[in-house]
């Protein structure tokens, strides 16, 4: 089971990485609503946590996650964090979403594996669970956002994690994941 999770994550992350590299190469300016998300995250990178763009309709979870990634990288490389930092650039923010897409693949495979184990009467083979997880993570409307800086990937991972934890009866952890999903943009 661990081997399939690793294989699934490697496959999904490789494809998402290639897609993100292409998007970053050919789409150098923010695409659609990215302009709002990038600008808000860059305000966070400048330490302006109380500045808020009124055009944004989603909670700040994605911005806090990206700020945390950027802050950690800046610390590792001994740099100060600001909106002009490479760690808060449009390209870096898209890469953070690509990382979140790998986390979503882990959660998807784990959740489907758990559901398969619970439902012993199911005629679904373990290899089918792997294929189903790949189909879900490569579903075009979802995969499209893996290479852009949008809230969809992080909130999807958090919702699936909430469902998995709830099914395993980790109620408090499930509630926490639900709160994270709301803060990452589930409306």
PDB file of C-alpha atoms in Angstrom, residues 112-113 115-132:
ATOM      1  CA  UNK A 112      -9.704   5.534  -1.017  1.00  0.00           C
ATOM      2  CA  UNK A 113      -7.563   2.745   0.457  1.00  0.00           C
ATOM      3  CA  UNK A 115     -12.796   3.103   2.100  1.00  0.00           C
ATOM      4  CA  UNK A 116     -11.803  -0.011   0.167  1.00  0.00           C
ATOM      5  CA  UNK A 117     -10.751  -1.799   3.380  1.00  0.00           C
ATOM      6  CA  UNK A 118     -13.954  -0.834   5.188  1.00  0.00           C
ATOM      7  CA  UNK A 119     -16.136  -2.070   2.353  1.00  0.00           C
ATOM      8  CA  UNK A 120     -14.914  -5.686   2.133  1.00  0.00           C
ATOM      9  CA  UNK A 121     -17.908  -6.660  -0.004  1.00  0.00           C
ATOM     10  CA  UNK A 122     -16.686  -4.303  -2.713  1.00  0.00           C
ATOM     11  CA  UNK A 123     -15.398  -5.928  -5.865  1.00  0.00           C
ATOM     12  CA  UNK A 124     -12.857  -3.122  -6.243  1.00  0.00           C
ATOM     13  CA  UNK A 125      -9.317  -4.440  -6.550  1.00  0.00           C
ATOM     14  CA  UNK A 126      -6.478  -2.555  -4.815  1.00  0.00           C
ATOM     15  CA  UNK A 127      -5.117  -1.618  -8.238  1.00  0.00           C
ATOM     16  CA  UNK A 128      -8.487  -0.027  -9.007  1.00  0.00           C
ATOM     17  CA  UNK A 129      -8.119   2.163  -5.921  1.00  0.00           C
ATOM     18  CA  UNK A 130      -4.825   3.415  -7.342  1.00  0.00           C
ATOM     19  CA  UNK A 131      -6.417   4.103 -10.742  1.00  0.00           C
ATOM     20  CA  UNK A 132      -9.387   5.878  -9.116  1.00  0.00           C
TER      21      UNK A 132
END
